[in-house]
PDB file of C-alpha atoms and ligand atoms in Angstrom:
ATOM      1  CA  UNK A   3     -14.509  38.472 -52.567  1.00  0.00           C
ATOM      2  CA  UNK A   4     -12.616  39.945 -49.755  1.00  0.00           C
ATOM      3  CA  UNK A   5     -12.905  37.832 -46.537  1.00  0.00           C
ATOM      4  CA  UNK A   6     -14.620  41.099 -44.924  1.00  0.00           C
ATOM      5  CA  UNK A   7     -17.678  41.158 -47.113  1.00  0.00           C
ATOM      6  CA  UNK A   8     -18.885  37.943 -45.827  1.00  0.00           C
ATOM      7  CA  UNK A   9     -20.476  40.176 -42.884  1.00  0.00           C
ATOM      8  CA  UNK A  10     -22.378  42.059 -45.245  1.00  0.00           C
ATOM      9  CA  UNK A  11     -26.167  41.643 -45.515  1.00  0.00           C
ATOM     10  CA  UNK A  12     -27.715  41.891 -49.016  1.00  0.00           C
ATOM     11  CA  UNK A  13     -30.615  43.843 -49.451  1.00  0.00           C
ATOM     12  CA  UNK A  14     -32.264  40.859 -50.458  1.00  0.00           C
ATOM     13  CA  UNK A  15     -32.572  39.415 -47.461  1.00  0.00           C
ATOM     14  CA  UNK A  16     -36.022  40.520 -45.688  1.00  0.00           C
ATOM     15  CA  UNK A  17     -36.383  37.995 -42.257  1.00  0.00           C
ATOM     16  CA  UNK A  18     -34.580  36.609 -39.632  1.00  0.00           C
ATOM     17  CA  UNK A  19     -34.419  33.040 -41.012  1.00  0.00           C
ATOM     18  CA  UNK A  20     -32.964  33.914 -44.340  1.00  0.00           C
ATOM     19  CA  UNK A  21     -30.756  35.587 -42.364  1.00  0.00           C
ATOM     20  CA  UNK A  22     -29.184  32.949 -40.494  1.00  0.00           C
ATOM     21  CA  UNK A  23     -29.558  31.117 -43.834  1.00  0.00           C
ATOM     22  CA  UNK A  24     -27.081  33.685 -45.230  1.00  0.00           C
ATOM     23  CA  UNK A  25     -24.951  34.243 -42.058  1.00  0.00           C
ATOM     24  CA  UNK A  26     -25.091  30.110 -41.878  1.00  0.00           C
ATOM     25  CA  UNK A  27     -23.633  29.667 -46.012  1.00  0.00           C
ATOM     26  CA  UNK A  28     -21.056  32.573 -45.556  1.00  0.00           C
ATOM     27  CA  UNK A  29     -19.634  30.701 -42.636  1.00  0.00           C
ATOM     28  CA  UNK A  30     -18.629  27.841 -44.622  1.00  0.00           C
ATOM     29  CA  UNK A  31     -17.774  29.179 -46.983  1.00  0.00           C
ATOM     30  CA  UNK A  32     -15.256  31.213 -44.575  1.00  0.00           C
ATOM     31  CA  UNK A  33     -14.116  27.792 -43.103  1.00  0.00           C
ATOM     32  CA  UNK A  34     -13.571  26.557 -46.271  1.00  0.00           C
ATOM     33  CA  UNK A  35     -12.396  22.940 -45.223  1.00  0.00           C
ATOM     34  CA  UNK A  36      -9.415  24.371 -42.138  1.00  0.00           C
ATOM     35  CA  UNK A  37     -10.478  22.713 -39.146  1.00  0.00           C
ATOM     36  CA  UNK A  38      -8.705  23.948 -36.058  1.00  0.00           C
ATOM     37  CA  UNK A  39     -11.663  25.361 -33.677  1.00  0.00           C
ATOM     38  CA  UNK A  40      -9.088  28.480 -32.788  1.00  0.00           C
ATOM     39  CA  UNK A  41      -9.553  29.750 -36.400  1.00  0.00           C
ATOM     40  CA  UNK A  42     -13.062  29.066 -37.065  1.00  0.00           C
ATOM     41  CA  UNK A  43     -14.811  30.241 -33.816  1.00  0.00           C
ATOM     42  CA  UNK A  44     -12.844  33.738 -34.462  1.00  0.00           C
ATOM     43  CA  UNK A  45     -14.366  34.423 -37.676  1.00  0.00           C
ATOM     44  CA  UNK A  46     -17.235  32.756 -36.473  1.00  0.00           C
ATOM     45  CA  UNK A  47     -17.747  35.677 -33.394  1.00  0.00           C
ATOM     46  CA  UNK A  48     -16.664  38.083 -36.195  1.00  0.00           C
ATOM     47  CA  UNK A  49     -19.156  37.180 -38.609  1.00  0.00           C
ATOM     48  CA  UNK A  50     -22.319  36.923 -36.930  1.00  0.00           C
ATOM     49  CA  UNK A  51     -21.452  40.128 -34.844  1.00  0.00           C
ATOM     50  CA  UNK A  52     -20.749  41.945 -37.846  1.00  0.00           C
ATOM     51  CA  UNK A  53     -23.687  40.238 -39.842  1.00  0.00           C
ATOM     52  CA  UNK A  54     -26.232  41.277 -36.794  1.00  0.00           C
ATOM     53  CA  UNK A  55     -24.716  44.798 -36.702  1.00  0.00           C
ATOM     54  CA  UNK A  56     -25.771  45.066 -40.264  1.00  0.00           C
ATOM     55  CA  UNK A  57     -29.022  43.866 -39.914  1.00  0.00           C
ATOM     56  CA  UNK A  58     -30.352  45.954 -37.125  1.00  0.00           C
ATOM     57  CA  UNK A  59     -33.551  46.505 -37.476  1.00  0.00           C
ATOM     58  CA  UNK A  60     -35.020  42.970 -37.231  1.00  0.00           C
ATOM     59  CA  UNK A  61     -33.066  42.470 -33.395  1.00  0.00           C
ATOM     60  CA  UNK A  62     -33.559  44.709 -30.332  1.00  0.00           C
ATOM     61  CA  UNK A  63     -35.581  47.406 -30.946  1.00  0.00           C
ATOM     62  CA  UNK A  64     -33.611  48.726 -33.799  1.00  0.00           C
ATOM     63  CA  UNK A  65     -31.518  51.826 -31.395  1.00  0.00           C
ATOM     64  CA  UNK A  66     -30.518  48.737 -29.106  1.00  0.00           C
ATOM     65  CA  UNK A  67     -29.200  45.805 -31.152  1.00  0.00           C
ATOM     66  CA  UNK A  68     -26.571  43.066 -30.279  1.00  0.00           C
ATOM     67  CA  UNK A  69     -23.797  43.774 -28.187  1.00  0.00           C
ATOM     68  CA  UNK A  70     -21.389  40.742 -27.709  1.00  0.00           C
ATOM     69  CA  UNK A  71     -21.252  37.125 -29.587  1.00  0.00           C
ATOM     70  CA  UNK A  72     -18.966  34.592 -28.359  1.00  0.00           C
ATOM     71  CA  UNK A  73     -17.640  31.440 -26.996  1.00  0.00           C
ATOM     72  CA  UNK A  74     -16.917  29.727 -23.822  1.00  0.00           C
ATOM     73  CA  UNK A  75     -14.916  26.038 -24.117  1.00  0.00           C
ATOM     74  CA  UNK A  76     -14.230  23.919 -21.786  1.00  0.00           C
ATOM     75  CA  UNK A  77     -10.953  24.301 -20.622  1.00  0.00           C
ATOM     76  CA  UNK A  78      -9.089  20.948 -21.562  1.00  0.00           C
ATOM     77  CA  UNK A  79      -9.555  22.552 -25.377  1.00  0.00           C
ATOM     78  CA  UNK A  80      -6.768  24.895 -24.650  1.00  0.00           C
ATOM     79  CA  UNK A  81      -2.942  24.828 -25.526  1.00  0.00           C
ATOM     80  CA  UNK A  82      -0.995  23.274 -22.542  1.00  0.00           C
ATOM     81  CA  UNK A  83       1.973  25.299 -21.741  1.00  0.00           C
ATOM     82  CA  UNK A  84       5.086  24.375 -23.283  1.00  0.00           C
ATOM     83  CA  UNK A  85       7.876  26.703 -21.513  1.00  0.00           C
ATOM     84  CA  UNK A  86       6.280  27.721 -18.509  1.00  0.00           C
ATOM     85  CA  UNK A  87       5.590  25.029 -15.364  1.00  0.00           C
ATOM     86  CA  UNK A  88       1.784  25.842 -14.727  1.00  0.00           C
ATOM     87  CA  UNK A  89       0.795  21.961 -14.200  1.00  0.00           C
ATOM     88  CA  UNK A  90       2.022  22.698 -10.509  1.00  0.00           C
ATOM     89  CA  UNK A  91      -0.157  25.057  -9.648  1.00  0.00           C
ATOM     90  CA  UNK A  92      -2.875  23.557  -8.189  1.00  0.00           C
ATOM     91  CA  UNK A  93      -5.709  26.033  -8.855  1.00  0.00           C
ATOM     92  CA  UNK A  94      -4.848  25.659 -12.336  1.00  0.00           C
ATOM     93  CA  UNK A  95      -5.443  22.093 -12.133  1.00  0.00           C
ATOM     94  CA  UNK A  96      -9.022  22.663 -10.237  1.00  0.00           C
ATOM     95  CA  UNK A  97     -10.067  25.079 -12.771  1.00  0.00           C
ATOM     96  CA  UNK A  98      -8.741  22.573 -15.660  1.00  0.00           C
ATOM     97  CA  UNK A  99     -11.690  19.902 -14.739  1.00  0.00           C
ATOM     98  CA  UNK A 100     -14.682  22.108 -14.025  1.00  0.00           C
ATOM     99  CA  UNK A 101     -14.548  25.347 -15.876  1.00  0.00           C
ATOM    100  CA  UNK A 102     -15.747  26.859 -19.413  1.00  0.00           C
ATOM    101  CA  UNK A 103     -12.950  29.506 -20.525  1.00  0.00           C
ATOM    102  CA  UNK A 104     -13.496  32.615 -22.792  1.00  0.00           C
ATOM    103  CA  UNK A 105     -12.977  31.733 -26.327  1.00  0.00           C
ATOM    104  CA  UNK A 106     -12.976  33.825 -29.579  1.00  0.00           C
ATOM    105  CA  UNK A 107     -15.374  36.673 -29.065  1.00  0.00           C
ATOM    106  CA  UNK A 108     -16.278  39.980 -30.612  1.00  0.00           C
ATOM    107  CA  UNK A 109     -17.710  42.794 -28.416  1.00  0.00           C
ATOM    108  CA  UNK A 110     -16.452  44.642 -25.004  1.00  0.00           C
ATOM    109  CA  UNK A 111     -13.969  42.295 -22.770  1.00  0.00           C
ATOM    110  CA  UNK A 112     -16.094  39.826 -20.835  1.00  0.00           C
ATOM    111  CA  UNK A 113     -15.565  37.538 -17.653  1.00  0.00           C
ATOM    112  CA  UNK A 114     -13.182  34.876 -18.194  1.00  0.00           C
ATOM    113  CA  UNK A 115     -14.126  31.881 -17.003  1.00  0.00           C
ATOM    114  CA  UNK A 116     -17.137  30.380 -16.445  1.00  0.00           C
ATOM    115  CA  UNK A 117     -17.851  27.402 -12.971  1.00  0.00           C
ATOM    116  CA  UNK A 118     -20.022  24.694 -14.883  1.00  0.00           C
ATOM    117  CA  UNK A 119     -18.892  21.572 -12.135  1.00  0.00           C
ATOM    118  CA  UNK A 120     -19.955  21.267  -9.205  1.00  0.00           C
ATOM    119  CA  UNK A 121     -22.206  24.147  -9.679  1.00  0.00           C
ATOM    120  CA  UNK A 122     -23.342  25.824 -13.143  1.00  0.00           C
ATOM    121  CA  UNK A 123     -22.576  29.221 -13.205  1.00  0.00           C
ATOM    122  CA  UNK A 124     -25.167  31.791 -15.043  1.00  0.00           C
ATOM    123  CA  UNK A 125     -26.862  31.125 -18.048  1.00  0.00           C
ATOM    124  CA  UNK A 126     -24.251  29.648 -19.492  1.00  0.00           C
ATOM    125  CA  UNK A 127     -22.891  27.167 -17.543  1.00  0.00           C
ATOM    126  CA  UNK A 128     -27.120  26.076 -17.535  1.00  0.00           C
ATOM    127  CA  UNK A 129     -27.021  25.882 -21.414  1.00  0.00           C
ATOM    128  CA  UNK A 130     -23.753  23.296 -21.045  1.00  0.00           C
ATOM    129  CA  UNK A 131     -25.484  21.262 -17.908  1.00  0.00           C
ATOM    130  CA  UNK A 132     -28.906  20.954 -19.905  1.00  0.00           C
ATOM    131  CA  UNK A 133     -27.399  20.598 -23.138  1.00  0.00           C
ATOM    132  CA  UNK A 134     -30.189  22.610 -24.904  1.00  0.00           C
ATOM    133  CA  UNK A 135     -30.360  26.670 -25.771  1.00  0.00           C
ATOM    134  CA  UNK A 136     -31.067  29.104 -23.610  1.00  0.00           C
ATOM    135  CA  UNK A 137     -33.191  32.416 -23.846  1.00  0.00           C
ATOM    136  CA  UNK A 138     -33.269  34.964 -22.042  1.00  0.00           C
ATOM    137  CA  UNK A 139     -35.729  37.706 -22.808  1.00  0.00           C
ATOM    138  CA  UNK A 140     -34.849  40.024 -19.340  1.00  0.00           C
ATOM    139  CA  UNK A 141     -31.584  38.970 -17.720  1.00  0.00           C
ATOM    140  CA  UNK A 142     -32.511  40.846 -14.659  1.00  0.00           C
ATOM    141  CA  UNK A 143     -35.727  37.992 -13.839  1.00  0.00           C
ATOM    142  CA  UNK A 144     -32.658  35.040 -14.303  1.00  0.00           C
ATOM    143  CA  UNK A 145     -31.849  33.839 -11.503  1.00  0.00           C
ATOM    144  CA  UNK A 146     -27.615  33.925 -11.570  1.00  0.00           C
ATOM    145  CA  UNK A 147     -27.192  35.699 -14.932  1.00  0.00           C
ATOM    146  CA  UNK A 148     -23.458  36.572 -15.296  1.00  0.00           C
ATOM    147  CA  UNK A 149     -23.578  40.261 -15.705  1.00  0.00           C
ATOM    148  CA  UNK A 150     -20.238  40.950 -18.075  1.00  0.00           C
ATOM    149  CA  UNK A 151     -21.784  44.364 -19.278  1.00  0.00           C
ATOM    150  CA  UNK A 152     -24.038  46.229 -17.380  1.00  0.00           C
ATOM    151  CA  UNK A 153     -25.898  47.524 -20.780  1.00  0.00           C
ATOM    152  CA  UNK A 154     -27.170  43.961 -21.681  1.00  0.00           C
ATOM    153  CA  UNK A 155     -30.735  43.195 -21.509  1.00  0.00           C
ATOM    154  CA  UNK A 156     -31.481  39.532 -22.904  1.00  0.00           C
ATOM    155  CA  UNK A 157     -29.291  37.068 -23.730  1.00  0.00           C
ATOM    156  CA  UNK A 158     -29.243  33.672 -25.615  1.00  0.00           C
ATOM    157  CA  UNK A 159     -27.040  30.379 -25.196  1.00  0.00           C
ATOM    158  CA  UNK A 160     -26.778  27.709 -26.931  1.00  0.00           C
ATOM    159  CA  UNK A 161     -24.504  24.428 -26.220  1.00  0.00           C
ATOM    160  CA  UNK A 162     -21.802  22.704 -28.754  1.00  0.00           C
ATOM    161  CA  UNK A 163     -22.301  19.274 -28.646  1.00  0.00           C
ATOM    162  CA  UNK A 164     -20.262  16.478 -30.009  1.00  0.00           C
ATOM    163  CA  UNK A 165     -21.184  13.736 -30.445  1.00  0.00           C
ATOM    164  CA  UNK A 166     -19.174  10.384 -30.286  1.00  0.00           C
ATOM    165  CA  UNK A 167     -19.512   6.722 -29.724  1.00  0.00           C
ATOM    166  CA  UNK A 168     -22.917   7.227 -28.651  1.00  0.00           C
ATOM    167  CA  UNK A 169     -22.308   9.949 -26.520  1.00  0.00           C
ATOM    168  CA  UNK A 170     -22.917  13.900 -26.266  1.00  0.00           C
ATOM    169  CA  UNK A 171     -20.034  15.630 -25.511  1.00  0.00           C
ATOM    170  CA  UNK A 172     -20.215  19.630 -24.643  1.00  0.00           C
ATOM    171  CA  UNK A 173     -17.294  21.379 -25.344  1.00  0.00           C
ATOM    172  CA  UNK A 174     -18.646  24.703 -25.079  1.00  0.00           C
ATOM    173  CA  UNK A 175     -21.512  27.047 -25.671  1.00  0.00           C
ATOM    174  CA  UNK A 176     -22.377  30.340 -28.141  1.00  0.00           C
ATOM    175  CA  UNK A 177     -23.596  32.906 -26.095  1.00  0.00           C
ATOM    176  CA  UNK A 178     -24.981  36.454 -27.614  1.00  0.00           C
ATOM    177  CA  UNK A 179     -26.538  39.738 -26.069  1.00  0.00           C
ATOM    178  CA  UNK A 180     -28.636  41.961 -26.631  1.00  0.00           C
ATOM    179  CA  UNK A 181     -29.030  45.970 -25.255  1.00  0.00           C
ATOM    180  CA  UNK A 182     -32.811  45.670 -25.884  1.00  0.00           C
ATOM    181  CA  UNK A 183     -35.363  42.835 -23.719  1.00  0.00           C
ATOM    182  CA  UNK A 184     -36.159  40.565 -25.380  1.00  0.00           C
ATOM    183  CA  UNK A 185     -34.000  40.575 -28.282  1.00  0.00           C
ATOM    184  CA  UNK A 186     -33.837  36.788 -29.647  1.00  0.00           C
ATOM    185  CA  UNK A 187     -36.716  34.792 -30.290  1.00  0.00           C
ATOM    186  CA  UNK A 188     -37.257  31.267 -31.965  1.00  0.00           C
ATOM    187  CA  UNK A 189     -36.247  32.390 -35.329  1.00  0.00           C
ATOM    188  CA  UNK A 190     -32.911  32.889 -33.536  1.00  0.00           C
ATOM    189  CA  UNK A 191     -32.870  29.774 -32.007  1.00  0.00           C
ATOM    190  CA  UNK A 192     -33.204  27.616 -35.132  1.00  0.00           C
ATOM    191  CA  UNK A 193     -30.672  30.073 -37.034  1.00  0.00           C
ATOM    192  CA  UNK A 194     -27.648  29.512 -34.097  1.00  0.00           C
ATOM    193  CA  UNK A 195     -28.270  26.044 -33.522  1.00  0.00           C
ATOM    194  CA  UNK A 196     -28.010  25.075 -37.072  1.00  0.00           C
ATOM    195  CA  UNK A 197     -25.056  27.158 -36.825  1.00  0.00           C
ATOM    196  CA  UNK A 198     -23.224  25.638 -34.083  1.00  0.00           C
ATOM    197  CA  UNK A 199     -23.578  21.998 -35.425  1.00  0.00           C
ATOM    198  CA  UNK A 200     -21.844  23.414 -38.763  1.00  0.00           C
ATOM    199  CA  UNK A 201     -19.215  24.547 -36.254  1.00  0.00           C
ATOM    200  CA  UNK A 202     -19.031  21.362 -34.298  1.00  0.00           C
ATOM    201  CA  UNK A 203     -18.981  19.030 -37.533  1.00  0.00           C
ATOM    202  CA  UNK A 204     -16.186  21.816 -39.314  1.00  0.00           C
ATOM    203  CA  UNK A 205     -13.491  21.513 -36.206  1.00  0.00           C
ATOM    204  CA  UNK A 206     -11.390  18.722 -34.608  1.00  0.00           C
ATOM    205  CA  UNK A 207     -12.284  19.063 -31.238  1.00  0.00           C
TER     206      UNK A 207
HETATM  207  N1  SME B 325     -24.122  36.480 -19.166  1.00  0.00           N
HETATM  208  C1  SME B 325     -23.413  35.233 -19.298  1.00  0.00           C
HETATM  209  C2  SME B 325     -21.937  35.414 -19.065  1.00  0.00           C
HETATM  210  C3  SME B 325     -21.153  35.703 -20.291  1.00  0.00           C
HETATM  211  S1  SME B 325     -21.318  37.256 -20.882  1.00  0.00           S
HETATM  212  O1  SME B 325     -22.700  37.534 -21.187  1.00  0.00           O
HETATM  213  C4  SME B 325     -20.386  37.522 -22.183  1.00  0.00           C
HETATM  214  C5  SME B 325     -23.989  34.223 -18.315  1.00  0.00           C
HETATM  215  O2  SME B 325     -24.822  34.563 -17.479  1.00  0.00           O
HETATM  216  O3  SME B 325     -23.577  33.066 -18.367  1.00  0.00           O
END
């Protein structure tokens, strides 16, 4: 099968949670056993964007479906430069040690970095602090949404968590919108955070 029809939706599939069910499978099947998080979290954006856009109806009021799906990691995920001196720059370092940075994403260009220490920044710098999803069903009654796109109406984020040695790590969050209120509901919930610890257990963080 070509990689591309792992976004499509067969007719088959009548509700949200056999949805995620399918959009869950394809992605590892997609993965298929390469762990670097660059890799996966791109066709991961790419699939459930492209999954969602083909199953309209049953998000946003059908006219108004899902606009962006994405990641923000923390920023110690990221290639180090190699040729270029940017450990002496000393906002680089600041930002280093208390930001989220924009990951693999599908949908319009989006803010680029996201505060989560000392202070969380928008909804999803509160997903990483609380460590639990987010939903949004009017991002205009949030108090310190991030507005990336004027056009988006709810939102939903939910965190990455590791863990290890007893611990629970974040290293980043899944974040979708929507151009209709209240687009995601609990169905969604389940489906993306099943989703993200498939992600989290298929990558070498
Ligand atoms: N709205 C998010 C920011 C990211 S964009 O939606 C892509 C927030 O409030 O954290």
């Amino acid at each position: 099968m070509p990689h591309a029809d792992a976004s499509l939706v067969p007719d088959s599939i009548k509700t949200k949670s056999e949805f995620w069910t399918h959009v869950h499978d394809q992605l590892e099947i997609l993965m298929g056993g390469q762990r670097h998080w660059v890799s996966n979290l791109s066709n991961a954006a790419s699939l459930i964007y492209n999954s969602l856009q083909a199953f309209p109806s049953h998000f946003g009021d059908g006219e108004r479906s899902v606009n962006w799906c994405g990641f923000y990691l923390i920023s110690s995920l990221f290639p180090q430069p190699r040729f270029t001196d940017a450990s002496m720059d000393p906002q680089s370092q600041t930002r280093a040690s208390t930001n989220m940075l924009l990951g693999p994403f599908s949908g319009r260009p989006a803010c680029q970095w996201i505060e989560v220490s000392p202070r969380p920044r928008g909804v999803c710098g509160d997903a990483f602090v609380k460590r639990s999803t987010v939903l949004v069903p009017d991002v205009l009654t949030y108090p310190g949404h991030i507005a990336c796109d004027g056009d988006t109406k709810s939102e939903i984020v939910c965190p990455l968590v590791l863990r290890k040695g007893g611990e629970d790590i974040v290293v980043g969050v899944l974040d979708l919108d929507c151009l209709a209120i209240g687009g995601f509901d609990a169905d969604d919930q389940v489906g993306l955070e099943r989703i993200a610890a498939l992600i989290i257990r298929s990558c070498d963080w």
